[in-house]
Amino acid sequence: MTREPLDKKYNVVAMSLHWIIAILVLFMLWFGRVVEDLPKGSFERLEGFQLHYSIGLTILIFTVMRIIWRVMNPGPPHPPGLKGWEKGLRDFTHYGFYGLLILIPFSGWTIASTSSLGVPIEFFGQFEWPFLPTLAEMANRKEVHEAFEGIHKYLGWGMIGFFVLHMAGILKHTFILKDGLWKRMIPGK
């Protein structure tokens, strides 16, 4: 079944934020594992986590910008003729991505804020990013820290799941429906 091509594109700001966030997230999914495998207490691990925190907070900032931009500048219309379950899956995937793009950095920020090491977050080595208020002084800080380490990992696996769903949708529109939907997020004509 071939449908008419969907010609209306996202604007350059939406495209830029989409691709910057996507590249940073894919990098972080890989880099988070690399940093975890570095020897505990090593300088390399500390520096790796500093970079991980900085990029995670950058993702959070870009995500907030993307949500604000999306509210103020709606994207092109969705493909016509989608079945109810397809619309539901599309919405579930998009809202799931946005939710995780906020929750994952916040859970990482919580981990840094509750660490017994108390090492400040150095945002790309330029300035000290504040810990989340009251978390650094909590009586049960260690339990909160450990809980959020687990939550952070599970949310990362959730991000991988949403990425797979997203790619499945792209492949369906590219090879089965052949409607060119993926081209709406690619710069150029």
Short mmCIF file of C-alpha atoms in Angstrom, two decimals:
data_model
loop_
_atom_site.label_atom_id
_atom_site.label_comp_id
_atom_site.label_asym_id
_atom_site.label_seq_id
_atom_site.Cartn_x
_atom_site.Cartn_y
_atom_site.Cartn_z
CA MET A 1 0.00 0.00 0.00
CA THR A 2 1.54 3.29 -1.14
CA ARG A 3 0.25 6.61 0.18
CA GLU A 4 0.76 10.13 -1.06
CA PRO A 5 4.09 11.63 0.10
CA LEU A 6 3.88 13.89 3.12
CA ASP A 7 5.57 17.07 1.91
CA LYS A 8 5.19 19.45 4.87
CA LYS A 9 8.39 19.44 6.96
CA TYR A 10 9.25 20.38 10.50
CA ASN A 11 10.94 23.77 10.75
CA VAL A 12 14.70 24.10 11.13
CA VAL A 13 14.55 24.70 14.90
CA ALA A 14 12.48 21.56 15.49
CA MET A 15 14.78 19.54 13.22
CA SER A 16 17.92 20.87 14.91
CA LEU A 17 16.66 20.14 18.42
CA HIS A 18 15.46 16.68 17.36
CA TRP A 19 18.83 15.67 15.91
CA ILE A 20 20.97 17.27 18.63
CA ILE A 21 18.96 15.51 21.34
CA ALA A 22 18.93 12.21 19.42
CA ILE A 23 22.71 12.22 18.93
CA LEU A 24 23.34 13.17 22.56
CA VAL A 25 20.96 10.47 23.85
CA LEU A 26 22.54 7.74 21.71
CA PHE A 27 25.97 8.84 22.88
CA MET A 28 24.83 8.84 26.52
CA LEU A 29 23.34 5.35 26.31
CA TRP A 30 26.76 4.09 25.22
CA PHE A 31 28.88 6.41 27.38
CA GLY A 32 26.95 5.65 30.57
CA ARG A 33 28.06 2.01 30.28
CA VAL A 34 31.65 3.04 29.56
CA VAL A 35 31.83 5.25 32.67
CA GLU A 36 30.24 2.58 34.88
CA ASP A 37 32.99 0.15 33.85
CA LEU A 38 35.84 2.51 34.82
CA PRO A 39 37.61 1.70 38.12
CA LYS A 40 35.84 3.15 41.15
CA GLY A 41 37.74 6.05 42.68
CA SER A 42 39.75 6.68 39.51
CA PHE A 43 40.26 10.13 38.04
CA GLU A 44 38.97 8.84 34.68
CA ARG A 45 35.70 7.71 36.28
CA LEU A 46 35.24 11.07 38.03
CA GLU A 47 35.93 12.97 34.81
CA GLY A 48 33.65 10.59 32.89
CA PHE A 49 30.78 11.22 35.30
CA GLN A 50 31.35 14.97 35.09
CA LEU A 51 30.98 14.77 31.30
CA HIS A 52 27.97 12.44 31.68
CA TYR A 53 26.27 14.90 34.06
CA SER A 54 27.02 17.87 31.79
CA ILE A 55 25.62 16.19 28.70
CA GLY A 56 22.59 14.91 30.63
CA LEU A 57 21.80 18.42 31.86
CA THR A 58 22.28 19.70 28.30
CA ILE A 59 19.73 17.15 27.10
CA LEU A 60 17.34 18.40 29.79
CA ILE A 61 17.83 22.03 28.68
CA PHE A 62 17.35 21.18 24.98
CA THR A 63 14.28 19.07 25.80
CA VAL A 64 12.64 21.93 27.67
CA MET A 65 13.45 24.19 24.71
CA ARG A 66 12.00 21.61 22.32
CA ILE A 67 8.77 21.27 24.31
CA ILE A 68 8.33 25.06 24.46
CA TRP A 69 9.08 25.33 20.74
CA ARG A 70 6.65 22.51 19.92
CA VAL A 71 3.84 24.14 21.91
CA MET A 72 4.44 27.48 20.17
CA ASN A 73 5.10 25.95 16.71
CA PRO A 74 3.08 22.79 16.09
CA GLY A 75 4.62 20.33 13.65
CA PRO A 76 3.17 19.21 10.34
CA PRO A 77 -0.09 17.26 10.39
CA HIS A 78 0.06 13.57 11.14
CA PRO A 79 -0.37 11.13 8.28
CA PRO A 80 -4.02 10.71 7.25
CA GLY A 81 -5.70 7.35 7.58
CA LEU A 82 -3.95 6.09 10.70
CA LYS A 83 -5.90 3.50 12.64
CA GLY A 84 -6.77 4.23 16.25
CA TRP A 85 -4.11 1.89 17.62
CA GLU A 86 -1.49 3.49 15.35
CA LYS A 87 -2.37 6.97 16.64
CA GLY A 88 -2.24 5.64 20.20
CA LEU A 89 1.17 4.02 19.65
CA ARG A 90 2.48 7.18 17.96
CA ASP A 91 1.32 9.35 20.87
CA PHE A 92 2.58 6.85 23.46
CA THR A 93 6.02 6.86 21.81
CA HIS A 94 6.28 10.64 21.48
CA TYR A 95 5.05 11.38 25.01
CA GLY A 96 7.20 8.55 26.34
CA PHE A 97 10.27 10.08 24.70
CA TYR A 98 9.52 13.50 26.17
CA GLY A 99 8.88 12.00 29.60
CA LEU A 100 12.14 10.06 29.57
CA LEU A 101 14.08 13.03 28.20
CA ILE A 102 13.06 14.85 31.38
CA LEU A 103 13.06 11.98 33.90
CA ILE A 104 16.44 10.50 32.98
CA PRO A 105 18.40 13.74 33.46
CA PHE A 106 16.47 14.47 36.68
CA SER A 107 17.25 11.01 38.03
CA GLY A 108 20.94 11.53 37.18
CA TRP A 109 20.84 14.94 38.85
CA THR A 110 19.31 13.24 41.90
CA ILE A 111 22.13 10.68 41.90
CA ALA A 112 24.76 13.45 41.83
CA SER A 113 22.90 15.43 44.49
CA THR A 114 22.73 12.46 46.90
CA SER A 115 26.23 11.10 46.36
CA SER A 116 28.18 10.55 49.56
CA LEU A 117 31.24 11.96 47.78
CA GLY A 118 29.65 15.41 47.58
CA VAL A 119 31.63 16.20 44.42
CA PRO A 120 30.07 19.26 42.76
CA ILE A 121 28.75 19.00 39.22
CA GLU A 122 31.14 20.98 37.02
CA PHE A 123 29.11 21.90 33.94
CA PHE A 124 31.63 21.20 31.18
CA GLY A 125 34.28 22.50 33.58
CA GLN A 126 32.91 26.04 33.25
CA PHE A 127 30.86 26.53 36.40
CA GLU A 128 29.37 24.59 39.28
CA TRP A 129 25.84 23.34 38.62
CA PRO A 130 23.82 23.30 41.86
CA PHE A 131 22.61 20.10 43.48
CA LEU A 132 18.86 19.64 43.72
CA PRO A 133 17.71 21.52 46.84
CA THR A 134 17.49 19.60 50.13
CA LEU A 135 18.72 16.29 48.67
CA ALA A 136 22.34 16.72 49.71
CA GLU A 137 21.25 17.14 53.36
CA MET A 138 18.75 14.24 53.54
CA ALA A 139 19.11 11.80 56.43
CA ASN A 140 18.43 8.79 54.15
CA ARG A 141 20.58 10.14 51.33
CA LYS A 142 22.33 6.80 50.71
CA GLU A 143 19.03 4.92 50.22
CA VAL A 144 17.71 7.60 47.88
CA HIS A 145 21.00 7.54 45.96
CA GLU A 146 20.90 3.77 45.49
CA ALA A 147 17.23 3.79 44.52
CA PHE A 148 17.80 6.44 41.88
CA GLU A 149 20.81 4.60 40.47
CA GLY A 150 18.45 1.71 39.74
CA ILE A 151 15.71 4.01 38.43
CA HIS A 152 18.22 5.76 36.15
CA LYS A 153 19.29 2.45 34.60
CA TYR A 154 15.70 1.26 34.08
CA LEU A 155 14.77 4.56 32.48
CA GLY A 156 17.76 4.15 30.15
CA TRP A 157 16.43 0.75 29.11
CA GLY A 158 13.05 2.41 28.58
CA MET A 159 14.72 4.92 26.27
CA ILE A 160 16.15 2.03 24.24
CA GLY A 161 12.65 0.54 24.01
CA PHE A 162 11.16 3.80 22.76
CA PHE A 163 14.01 4.13 20.27
CA VAL A 164 13.15 0.68 18.89
CA LEU A 165 9.47 1.66 18.59
CA HIS A 166 10.44 4.90 16.86
CA MET A 167 12.69 3.08 14.40
CA ALA A 168 9.97 0.50 13.70
CA GLY A 169 7.59 3.32 12.80
CA ILE A 170 10.17 4.92 10.53
CA LEU A 171 10.84 1.59 8.80
CA LYS A 172 7.10 0.97 8.34
CA HIS A 173 6.58 4.38 6.74
CA THR A 174 9.70 3.99 4.59
CA PHE A 175 9.38 0.43 3.28
CA ILE A 176 5.73 -0.55 3.69
CA LEU A 177 3.70 2.66 3.37
CA LYS A 178 6.36 4.40 1.25
CA ASP A 179 4.94 7.80 2.19
CA GLY A 180 8.24 9.61 2.84
CA LEU A 181 7.23 10.51 6.39
CA TRP A 182 10.85 10.33 7.61
CA LYS A 183 11.84 13.11 5.19
CA ARG A 184 9.89 15.64 7.26
CA MET A 185 12.68 15.60 9.87
CA ILE A 186 15.55 15.79 7.34
CA PRO A 187 16.91 19.17 6.20
CA GLY A 188 16.75 20.01 2.50
CA LYS A 189 14.16 19.41 -0.15
#
